[in-house]
Amino acid sequence: MNLNSKILTTANIVISAIMIHAQSTTAKLPGDPTLPSSKASLEKLVSYDKGTFKYKVEDYFARPKASAFKISPDGKYLSYKEKDKDMKNHVYVKELGTGKITKAIVEKDDLIKNYGWLNKSRLFYTQDKGGNENIHLYAADTDGGNLKDLTPFEGITLGTIRPIKDTDFVVVTMNKNNKQIFEPYKINFVTGEITQLYENKDVNSPIDDYIFDKDGNLRGYTVLENGLTTKTYYKDLQTGKFNLLKSTDWSDTFNIIRFNDNSKNNDEAYVVTNLDSDKSKIVLYDLKKNAVIKEVYSHPVYDVNSISVAGKNRNYELDYISYNGVKGETVPVSKFYKEIDDKLKAQFKDKEFGIVSSDDNNEKLLVIVASDKLYGTYYEYDTKTKELKLLYNLMPQLKEEDMAEMRPIEFKSRDGLTIHGYITLPKAALEGKKVPLVVNPHGGPQGIRDDWGFNPETQLFASRGYATLQVNFRISGGYGKGFQKAGYKQIGRKAMDDVEDGVKYAISQGWVDKDKVAIYGGSHGGYATLMGLIKTPDLYACGVDYVGVSNIFTFFASFPEYWKPYKEMVKQIWYDLDNPEEAKIAKEVSPVYQIDKIKKPLFVVQGANDPRVNINESDQIVKAMRAKGFEVPYMVKYDEGHGFGKEPNRIELYKSMLGFFAENFNKSK
């Protein structure tokens, strides 16, 4: 199972992480507070979801009682999040020898986004304000003492976080000195002392990534020149000078993912590249000689971009390679990991599994097991005794035998591309009955893809008898650069064709009632919802736009300072608004200018503090639709950002969505 973070090029991240329109610090609410629907009208919407159902919305979207388990570096402690009666998820630390439990980190008004171990006695966590993504890094002792904001600066955004093993330091990037660019800092996570490591001076051609070794030494960086050329510089270890290593187009991949500390050659590194291939692959590279040493792994159909390397105790040997294919795939390499992989495969068969935490000596491993029907179960594996022990079932209330199958699908687009995706089928569909369908285009759109596995949304919909279709349309990541590039300047056009072709494929298989098809998505998926209702109004019975773009022009105008260096790249992915012909296309695929074509019911959902898709995007479409006499339910949460993170808000959203689908499916022919 590929549980590692996906390694994406800057180009892949640009639109999926377009950031911040800072909200006012005054009491004034963001957007137009007269637009959101009343509580009573949304409750009426909820009431349409009638029936005797085995599972409630809360069964899928209430957060687990405990989650995010991690082993301390010395193996003496187990940390985890635990939910209290007020739905706050605090971080606790359990001393394994004595069983003593201590509350280490308290979650107050804002969500703890991420947390982990810095060393054997100190934890970190990240937090923003109300979903605004102005993320700060905090550190605390295991007993909650010596709590420090390690990045105590107003209006900054945290980039990367790199704890330096066996030291009291962490290296981070943040935009402290200039909001357009990020610079690296070394922070003592005990005292809070900060040292800037390098200056990022050129706003027009900024450094957009820093390459550090395991000891926290800056060994290289990449520069985005004029928004279109990526230049990789590497430090000569003899002279200390940074020399140009590679100059590539922004859409190509040459990413140094880590140095090979298992080698005596200090210039050897693992690199993800597609410079001489369509699919990304892993190679060993000599950075001083600027030459490939050998290919480590590649796949003919899928991009390969992730590895796992052992620690100091096993001399940093390569344990395994992972990638997303039809399912998450892991390729064992080291003898140590092959033994573990064999054991877990024998135990869990066709389920996915992955190591999510380990002590420094790899004596205690935390393994999570999941599938399309299993949300996730933690096991503790002792590598000395080879014993596997159940630790925690995250969602015991959801029985595997009641969950729906997520089936991989493949079809040809109207212009001949092979398109992959997934359909989650309720039992009625497997028995031959034609069921309602929810089409769920993913966000991004570029560089992102849908994967196989447990999805609370699709399982919730299946519990109501609905199938869910997820199409990895052109521009999606993971299928090679040619497939991704095929979607550039096709957002709202051929990318939508692929979604429509997927719907027609699902109908042709006999699974779907063609008169009961809804479209729903978040971010780019929200935009795709609006475009689906415009482009093929007869295909859909209704649509749900969740934090979606409605106007490409205002969306682009809301780009924050630190995304301005990527403007030229954005023009090549979406549309060049300075080019009259492309500006014309952008207007044609901006939903707010095409509202007369929307004939079917629309439900709009927005987080007021959303830094990626500003609330103005949803306000615009709601105002425009209501002005022409369309009643549009509009849910806004003023303590949320780009998607709802707080449990009560998520539950309210899905209850309302189910009611909206039920109301409109029942209206259908």
XYZ file of C-alpha atoms in Angstrom:
669
model
C 0.000 0.000 0.000
C 1.383 3.373 -0.943
C 0.994 5.438 2.199
C 3.880 7.752 1.393
C 3.218 11.342 0.381
C 2.978 11.720 -3.366
C 5.981 13.466 -4.841
C 4.624 16.101 -7.190
C 6.377 18.648 -9.332
C 5.643 22.275 -8.603
C 3.596 22.317 -11.788
C 1.385 19.560 -10.441
C 0.658 21.463 -7.260
C 0.021 24.953 -8.613
C -3.723 24.971 -9.076
C -4.482 22.290 -6.517
C -2.840 24.560 -3.937
C -3.637 28.056 -5.164
C -3.510 29.904 -1.946
C -4.426 32.768 0.022
C -6.838 35.603 -0.161
C -6.274 36.734 3.431
C -9.497 37.375 5.325
C -10.063 40.547 7.283
C -9.198 40.454 10.958
C -12.250 42.602 11.710
C -15.647 41.234 12.706
C -16.942 41.557 9.132
C -17.890 38.189 7.712
C -16.270 37.101 4.449
C -18.392 37.243 1.307
C -22.033 38.319 1.256
C -23.614 37.107 4.527
C -27.134 37.658 3.146
C -26.749 34.799 0.646
C -26.476 31.578 2.716
C -29.695 29.599 3.071
C -31.503 29.616 6.384
C -31.096 26.823 8.876
C -34.763 25.908 8.386
C -34.431 25.570 4.603
C -31.366 23.338 4.933
C -33.141 21.209 7.542
C -36.001 20.801 5.077
C -33.450 19.577 2.530
C -32.189 17.004 5.029
C -35.731 15.691 5.529
C -35.919 14.313 1.965
C -33.464 11.526 2.836
C -36.171 9.166 4.029
C -35.976 5.447 4.507
C -34.854 2.676 6.791
C -31.083 2.600 6.516
C -28.682 0.422 8.477
C -26.085 3.196 8.696
C -26.314 6.915 9.472
C -24.196 9.756 8.112
C -22.408 9.838 11.470
C -21.266 6.248 10.972
C -19.196 7.370 7.978
C -18.181 10.905 8.917
C -17.847 11.027 12.687
C -14.129 10.956 13.371
C -12.785 7.764 14.970
C -12.673 7.735 18.748
C -8.889 7.307 18.409
C -6.642 7.748 15.373
C -3.211 8.796 14.049
C -1.185 6.304 16.114
C 2.600 6.765 16.155
C 5.516 5.056 17.921
C 8.147 7.251 19.581
C 11.714 7.029 18.215
C 12.898 5.042 21.259
C 9.868 2.735 21.161
C 8.818 3.592 24.723
C 5.711 5.606 23.910
C 2.617 5.358 21.742
C 0.982 8.625 20.718
C -2.485 9.035 19.225
C -5.400 11.407 18.812
C -8.478 10.807 20.937
C -11.846 12.530 20.571
C -13.655 13.996 23.579
C -17.392 14.681 24.086
C -17.027 18.076 22.367
C -15.534 16.420 19.257
C -12.070 17.863 19.920
C -9.203 15.573 18.930
C -6.435 15.937 21.503
C -3.048 14.204 21.270
C -2.244 11.712 24.021
C 0.975 9.872 24.873
C 0.930 6.417 26.451
C 4.018 5.105 28.226
C 4.077 1.472 27.106
C 6.017 0.152 30.092
C 3.671 1.552 32.756
C 0.453 2.238 30.822
C 0.464 5.854 32.019
C -1.436 8.170 29.657
C -0.806 11.921 29.374
C -2.645 14.570 27.368
C 0.207 16.219 25.449
C -1.508 18.553 22.951
C -4.902 20.196 23.443
C -7.077 20.961 20.424
C -9.052 24.139 21.022
C -10.956 26.158 18.394
C -8.723 25.188 15.474
C -7.986 21.711 14.186
C -4.644 20.017 14.785
C -3.783 19.308 11.156
C -0.689 17.165 11.489
C 1.489 15.963 14.328
C 4.505 13.745 14.913
C 7.615 13.021 16.944
C 10.641 15.344 16.798
C 12.688 13.202 19.182
C 11.988 10.774 22.010
C 10.573 13.472 24.289
C 9.156 16.173 22.049
C 6.234 16.388 19.596
C 5.311 18.823 16.821
C 1.960 19.813 15.383
C 0.626 22.245 12.772
C -2.396 24.504 12.934
C -4.039 27.392 11.091
C -6.959 29.710 11.900
C -10.375 28.610 10.704
C -9.054 26.910 7.580
C -7.158 29.963 6.235
C -3.999 27.834 5.654
C -1.695 30.322 7.360
C -0.085 27.305 8.974
C 2.180 27.535 12.025
C 4.480 24.904 13.498
C 4.298 24.170 17.238
C 6.312 21.929 19.562
C 5.535 20.487 22.995
C 6.999 17.975 25.425
C 5.251 14.637 25.929
C 3.670 16.015 29.132
C 2.421 19.116 27.316
C 5.129 21.360 28.768
C 7.395 23.867 26.990
C 4.766 24.589 24.327
C 6.234 26.867 21.650
C 5.045 28.418 18.409
C 8.186 27.786 16.366
C 7.020 30.098 13.551
C 5.485 33.024 15.503
C 5.026 35.436 12.618
C 1.866 37.159 11.432
C 0.524 36.165 8.036
C 3.209 33.605 7.181
C 2.612 30.281 5.476
C 4.638 27.210 6.335
C 6.091 25.215 3.453
C 8.102 22.073 4.198
C 9.090 20.569 7.571
C 12.259 18.454 7.941
C 13.192 17.249 11.464
C 16.945 16.567 11.677
C 17.507 13.192 13.295
C 19.440 13.024 16.595
C 19.477 16.827 17.002
C 17.234 19.491 18.541
C 16.649 21.088 15.162
C 14.024 21.159 12.444
C 14.449 22.815 9.032
C 11.380 24.568 7.630
C 10.562 26.847 4.717
C 8.268 29.863 5.112
C 7.530 33.189 3.429
C 8.531 35.381 6.370
C 10.549 38.073 4.539
C 8.669 38.294 1.267
C 5.159 36.909 0.800
C 5.981 35.820 -2.773
C 8.863 33.491 -1.931
C 9.877 30.838 0.606
C 13.206 30.649 2.428
C 14.725 27.934 4.663
C 15.214 28.289 8.413
C 16.829 26.094 11.040
C 14.833 26.141 14.283
C 15.826 24.773 17.690
C 12.589 23.054 18.674
C 13.483 23.202 22.384
C 14.477 26.863 22.706
C 12.699 28.252 19.616
C 15.882 29.934 18.318
C 15.684 30.567 14.545
C 18.506 30.870 11.994
C 17.930 31.684 8.328
C 19.911 29.271 6.132
C 19.697 30.856 2.683
C 18.318 33.941 0.950
C 15.795 33.726 -1.870
C 16.321 37.084 -3.575
C 14.980 36.974 -7.141
C 11.186 37.291 -7.185
C 11.069 36.835 -10.970
C 13.108 33.617 -10.849
C 12.703 32.386 -7.278
C 14.014 29.256 -5.612
C 10.956 27.011 -5.346
C 12.515 23.972 -3.663
C 15.464 23.326 -1.350
C 17.354 20.026 -1.260
C 18.765 19.004 2.135
C 20.652 15.918 3.252
C 19.760 13.909 6.362
C 21.962 16.146 8.526
C 20.144 19.316 7.474
C 22.848 20.606 5.121
C 21.662 22.499 2.038
C 22.946 20.487 -0.921
C 20.953 21.961 -3.792
C 17.899 23.910 -4.893
C 15.631 24.442 -7.884
C 14.874 27.788 -9.482
C 11.737 28.517 -11.487
C 13.045 30.886 -14.144
C 10.420 33.219 -15.605
C 7.727 30.792 -14.539
C 8.502 28.215 -17.242
C 11.997 26.733 -16.830
C 13.117 24.664 -13.865
C 16.842 24.892 -13.137
C 18.351 22.464 -10.650
C 21.560 23.546 -8.883
C 23.810 21.186 -6.940
C 26.541 22.058 -4.465
C 30.103 20.983 -5.252
C 31.263 19.409 -1.987
C 34.879 20.482 -2.579
C 34.352 24.133 -3.544
C 31.001 24.842 -1.887
C 29.724 26.412 -5.115
C 26.219 25.700 -6.423
C 26.477 24.673 -10.083
C 23.712 24.268 -12.658
C 22.862 20.568 -12.951
C 19.696 20.485 -15.100
C 17.574 22.935 -17.054
C 14.170 21.490 -17.902
C 10.728 22.562 -18.999
C 8.436 23.151 -16.013
C 6.218 20.254 -17.137
C 9.048 17.695 -17.048
C 10.186 15.907 -13.907
C 13.670 15.734 -12.378
C 13.215 15.571 -8.601
C 15.980 14.701 -6.147
C 13.955 12.867 -3.501
C 16.776 11.926 -1.123
C 20.478 11.161 -0.990
C 21.602 7.534 -1.014
C 23.251 7.390 2.399
C 23.789 3.669 1.917
C 26.501 4.517 -0.636
C 30.062 5.703 -0.017
C 29.533 8.159 -2.871
C 28.282 11.346 -1.203
C 27.016 12.650 -4.553
C 24.636 9.741 -5.118
C 20.890 10.322 -4.852
C 17.522 8.822 -5.669
C 15.827 10.823 -8.406
C 12.330 10.735 -9.892
C 12.569 11.563 -13.593
C 10.679 11.356 -16.871
C 13.227 13.266 -18.971
C 13.792 10.282 -21.259
C 10.423 8.566 -20.832
C 6.709 9.248 -20.647
C 6.296 7.654 -17.218
C 8.164 8.864 -14.153
C 10.644 6.332 -12.772
C 13.150 6.019 -9.924
C 16.857 6.147 -10.794
C 20.102 6.337 -8.865
C 21.930 9.447 -10.013
C 25.475 10.796 -9.604
C 24.855 14.494 -9.062
C 28.503 15.466 -9.466
C 28.891 13.610 -12.775
C 25.362 14.575 -13.850
C 24.697 11.007 -14.958
C 22.334 8.113 -14.268
C 24.045 5.303 -12.354
C 21.206 2.828 -12.839
C 17.451 2.569 -13.098
C 15.909 1.446 -9.818
C 12.318 0.884 -10.926
C 9.849 1.848 -13.656
C 6.399 0.753 -14.819
C 5.033 0.770 -18.378
C 1.603 2.168 -17.434
C 1.990 4.167 -14.212
C 4.290 6.835 -12.824
C 6.566 5.569 -10.035
C 7.609 8.263 -7.602
C 7.962 7.012 -4.035
C 10.503 5.034 -2.011
C 11.033 4.078 1.622
C 14.553 3.960 3.069
C 15.700 2.451 6.369
C 17.309 4.483 9.106
C 20.772 4.572 10.581
C 20.341 1.170 12.256
C 20.301 -0.558 8.836
C 22.616 1.867 7.067
C 19.842 3.581 5.092
C 19.206 0.639 2.785
C 16.299 0.839 0.332
C 13.310 -1.037 1.785
C 10.698 -0.704 -0.947
C 9.338 1.242 -3.911
C 5.667 2.200 -4.101
C 3.270 3.647 -6.642
C -0.424 3.897 -7.419
C -1.586 1.533 -10.129
C -5.049 0.021 -10.259
C -4.472 -0.284 -6.511
C -1.622 0.872 -4.300
C 1.425 -1.261 -5.102
C 4.548 -1.946 -3.061
C 7.716 -3.534 -4.470
C 9.878 -4.993 -1.646
C 13.648 -4.528 -2.015
C 15.509 -5.166 1.258
C 15.614 -8.576 2.896
C 14.215 -6.991 6.064
C 11.154 -5.632 4.303
C 10.637 -8.697 2.092
C 10.149 -10.809 5.229
C 7.602 -8.309 6.563
C 5.845 -8.098 3.201
C 5.562 -11.891 2.956
C 4.122 -12.079 6.473
C 1.554 -9.325 5.886
C 0.492 -10.613 2.462
C -0.136 -14.058 3.918
C -2.165 -12.510 6.727
C -4.176 -9.872 4.839
C -4.260 -11.284 1.285
C -5.938 -8.822 -1.116
C -6.140 -5.941 1.349
C -3.700 -3.036 1.222
C -1.251 -2.537 4.077
C 1.547 -0.162 4.927
C 3.950 0.718 7.707
C 2.892 4.075 9.116
C 5.258 4.337 12.083
C 8.312 2.670 13.587
C 10.831 3.118 16.338
C 14.398 3.915 15.251
C 15.512 0.300 15.566
C 12.566 -1.100 13.602
C 11.657 -3.396 16.469
C 8.062 -2.153 16.760
C 6.102 -1.328 13.628
C 2.633 0.134 13.326
C 0.856 -1.314 10.300
C -2.427 -0.034 8.893
C -4.609 -2.398 6.880
C -7.403 -1.193 4.609
C -9.421 -2.014 1.484
C -12.355 -0.683 -0.481
C -14.599 -2.118 2.260
C -12.394 -1.525 5.320
C -11.694 2.023 6.509
C -8.579 1.037 8.423
C -7.268 -1.164 11.203
C -3.990 -0.674 13.093
C -1.770 -3.599 14.011
C 1.440 -3.696 16.026
C 4.162 -5.913 14.545
C 7.152 -7.073 16.566
C 10.009 -7.747 14.135
C 11.899 -9.867 16.686
C 9.106 -12.243 17.692
C 7.288 -11.912 14.308
C 4.061 -11.438 16.265
C 1.206 -9.358 14.865
C -1.244 -7.855 17.353
C -4.487 -5.966 16.684
C -4.202 -2.437 18.068
C -7.261 -0.499 16.927
C -10.137 -0.619 14.425
C -10.802 2.944 13.309
C -14.444 2.390 12.309
C -15.743 -0.790 13.983
C -19.335 0.304 13.381
C -18.949 -0.238 9.617
C -19.059 -3.954 8.811
C -17.083 -5.057 5.751
C -19.852 -7.366 4.576
C -22.204 -4.376 4.321
C -19.861 -2.158 2.333
C -19.954 -1.701 -1.442
C -17.371 -2.861 -3.956
C -15.114 -0.242 -5.571
C -14.438 -1.659 -9.012
C -11.620 -0.434 -11.293
C -12.861 0.466 -14.788
C -11.219 1.320 -18.103
C -12.783 2.744 -21.266
C -11.909 4.673 -24.420
C -12.613 8.387 -24.690
C -14.389 9.690 -27.763
C -11.013 10.655 -29.260
C -9.301 7.357 -28.441
C -7.508 7.888 -25.105
C -7.546 5.079 -22.573
C -9.251 6.420 -19.449
C -9.071 4.746 -16.042
C -11.339 5.187 -13.079
C -13.481 3.496 -10.433
C -17.137 2.781 -9.852
C -18.519 1.945 -6.409
C -21.516 -0.317 -6.831
C -24.236 -0.930 -4.231
C -25.556 -4.474 -3.891
C -28.647 -3.684 -5.994
C -26.458 -2.874 -8.985
C -24.575 -6.152 -8.596
C -27.938 -7.929 -8.590
C -28.825 -6.402 -11.962
C -30.947 -3.435 -10.903
C -30.287 -0.044 -12.512
C -29.457 2.417 -9.733
C -28.983 6.195 -9.411
C -25.443 7.422 -10.038
C -23.358 10.167 -8.438
C -20.532 11.312 -10.744
C -17.640 12.639 -8.634
C -14.877 14.458 -10.609
C -11.720 14.956 -8.541
C -10.058 18.222 -7.563
C -6.770 19.623 -8.810
C -7.238 19.036 -11.649
C -3.652 18.381 -12.817
C -1.389 15.873 -11.108
C -4.208 14.528 -8.916
C -6.016 11.216 -9.383
C -8.588 9.049 -7.666
C -7.292 5.848 -6.044
C -8.733 2.509 -4.992
C -9.576 2.173 -1.319
C -12.159 2.969 1.310
C -14.006 6.195 0.530
C -16.554 7.361 3.132
C -18.412 9.402 0.503
C -18.907 6.593 -1.978
C -19.831 4.156 0.800
C -22.369 6.611 2.208
C -23.925 7.023 -1.228
C -23.974 3.236 -1.675
C -25.836 2.894 1.634
C -28.628 4.876 -0.024
C -28.536 2.694 -3.128
C -26.458 5.053 -5.286
C -23.421 4.110 -7.376
C -20.478 6.531 -7.546
C -18.318 7.081 -10.633
C -14.783 8.519 -10.336
C -13.027 9.199 -13.643
C -9.309 9.902 -13.920
C -9.803 12.214 -16.881
C -6.973 13.606 -19.011
C -4.738 15.957 -16.947
C -4.936 13.540 -13.988
C -1.603 12.483 -12.504
C -0.025 9.049 -12.340
C -0.491 7.984 -15.974
C 2.525 9.682 -17.564
C 3.278 13.201 -18.754
C 1.588 12.700 -22.129
C -1.743 11.934 -20.481
C -1.393 14.905 -18.152
C -0.402 17.293 -20.951
C -3.385 16.113 -23.027
C -5.552 18.001 -20.542
C -3.667 21.303 -20.608
C -5.926 24.065 -21.960
C -8.747 21.503 -21.966
C -10.176 22.228 -18.510
C -13.917 22.509 -18.919
C -13.671 21.017 -22.422
C -12.046 17.654 -23.271
C -11.495 16.943 -19.566
C -15.288 17.187 -19.223
C -15.754 15.002 -22.318
C -13.881 12.237 -20.495
C -16.234 12.518 -17.515
C -19.264 12.380 -19.823
C -17.805 9.380 -21.656
C -17.404 7.678 -18.278
C -21.097 8.238 -17.507
C -22.081 6.777 -20.867
C -19.810 3.786 -20.193
C -21.459 3.176 -16.808
C -24.918 3.384 -18.391
C -23.872 0.972 -21.157
C -22.830 -1.619 -18.550
C -26.397 -1.775 -17.254
C -25.550 -0.455 -13.792
C -27.166 2.978 -13.982
C -30.621 4.512 -14.357
C -29.855 7.130 -17.011
C -32.588 9.440 -15.679
C -31.084 9.533 -12.186
C -27.530 10.808 -12.579
C -26.147 13.550 -10.306
C -22.779 15.293 -10.484
C -20.901 16.384 -7.364
C -17.353 17.486 -6.658
C -15.072 19.703 -4.608
C -12.605 22.370 -5.818
C -12.030 21.593 -9.522
C -14.744 18.965 -8.997
C -17.099 21.791 -7.994
C -16.153 23.628 -11.173
C -16.749 20.403 -13.132
C -20.181 20.136 -11.515
C -21.140 23.569 -12.829
C -19.673 22.828 -16.265
C -21.457 19.473 -16.392
C -24.811 21.145 -15.763
C -23.956 23.656 -18.512
C -22.277 21.444 -21.107
C -24.626 18.440 -20.934
C -27.758 19.662 -19.105
C -29.788 16.611 -20.132
C -27.264 14.162 -18.700
C -27.709 15.162 -15.048
C -30.677 15.385 -12.719
C -28.896 17.789 -10.320
C -25.465 18.930 -9.106
C -23.569 19.818 -5.917
C -20.790 22.427 -6.206
C -18.472 22.193 -3.176
C -15.862 25.007 -2.942
C -15.763 25.175 -6.735
C -14.535 27.800 -9.221
C -17.314 29.656 -11.059
C -15.328 32.365 -12.868
C -11.817 31.720 -14.199
C -11.122 35.464 -14.417
C -11.880 36.248 -10.762
C -10.274 32.982 -9.688
C -7.010 34.031 -11.330
C -7.313 37.586 -9.985
C -7.444 36.210 -6.425
C -4.017 34.562 -6.662
C -1.932 35.548 -3.626
C 1.493 37.144 -3.713
C 3.467 33.930 -3.362
C 1.817 32.275 -6.371
C 2.654 35.141 -8.727
C 5.944 33.478 -9.810
C 3.803 30.643 -11.223
C 1.617 32.854 -13.400
C 3.166 31.752 -16.713
C 2.832 28.113 -15.723
C -0.818 28.609 -14.840
C -1.428 30.106 -18.280
C -0.158 26.918 -19.911
C -2.275 24.634 -17.703
C -5.521 26.617 -17.783
C -5.830 29.517 -20.231
C -3.769 32.612 -21.044
C -6.157 35.424 -20.228
C -3.792 37.905 -21.925
C -4.352 36.082 -25.217
C -7.697 37.239 -26.755
C -8.481 33.841 -28.289
C -7.788 31.973 -25.062
C -9.591 34.609 -22.996
C -12.635 33.967 -25.187
C -12.401 30.232 -24.444
C -11.942 30.955 -20.712
C -15.160 32.971 -20.756
C -16.973 30.155 -22.553
C -15.881 27.710 -19.847
C -16.485 30.066 -16.916
C -19.827 28.885 -15.501
C -20.960 32.299 -14.274
C -21.154 33.502 -17.902
C -23.175 30.448 -18.988
C -25.894 30.268 -16.337
C -28.730 30.373 -18.880
C -27.727 26.831 -19.834
C -28.195 25.504 -16.285
C -31.614 23.848 -16.173
C -31.253 21.377 -13.303
C -31.208 21.958 -9.515
C -27.939 23.136 -7.957
C -26.703 23.039 -4.352
C -23.654 25.200 -3.498
C -21.362 24.670 -0.473
C -18.492 26.930 0.665
C -16.025 27.433 3.488
C -15.895 31.165 4.178
C -12.151 31.266 4.897
C -11.198 29.229 1.825
C -7.757 30.424 0.665
C -7.750 28.402 -2.555
C -11.200 29.112 -3.990
C -12.375 32.383 -2.507
C -15.954 32.639 -1.247
C -16.591 35.116 -4.058
C -16.587 32.167 -6.487
C -19.613 30.612 -4.796
C -21.305 33.942 -4.044
C -21.150 34.844 -7.746
C -22.885 31.729 -9.002
C -25.547 31.832 -6.280
C -26.371 35.495 -6.993
C -26.457 34.925 -10.736
C -28.707 31.866 -10.499
C -31.106 33.473 -8.035
C -31.277 36.591 -10.208
C -32.754 34.486 -12.994
C -35.296 32.914 -10.660
C -33.467 29.725 -9.710
C -33.680 28.711 -6.054
C -30.169 27.596 -5.032
C -29.605 26.108 -1.566
C -26.348 27.629 -0.275
C -24.441 26.316 2.749
C -21.606 28.465 4.126
C -19.524 27.667 7.200
C -17.637 30.604 8.663
C -15.111 28.463 10.542
C -13.990 26.438 7.517
C -11.696 26.763 4.533
C -11.146 24.636 1.415
C -13.369 21.755 2.451
C -14.949 21.115 5.833
C -12.623 19.724 8.495
C -14.807 19.982 11.596
C -16.976 17.001 12.383
C -20.334 18.762 12.970
C -19.972 20.691 9.710
C -19.086 17.574 7.714
C -22.062 15.671 9.090
C -24.433 18.548 8.323
C -23.027 18.801 4.791
C -23.568 15.128 3.959
C -27.033 15.009 5.511
C -28.014 17.992 3.346
C -26.401 16.463 0.263
C -28.248 13.169 0.727
C -31.519 15.064 1.054
C -30.743 17.047 -2.095
C -30.003 13.872 -4.080
C -33.101 12.098 -2.761
C -35.358 15.042 -3.591
C -34.096 15.292 -7.152
C -33.786 11.587 -7.921
C -37.411 11.195 -6.846
C -38.383 14.009 -9.238
C -36.665 12.251 -12.141
C -38.611 10.288 -14.720
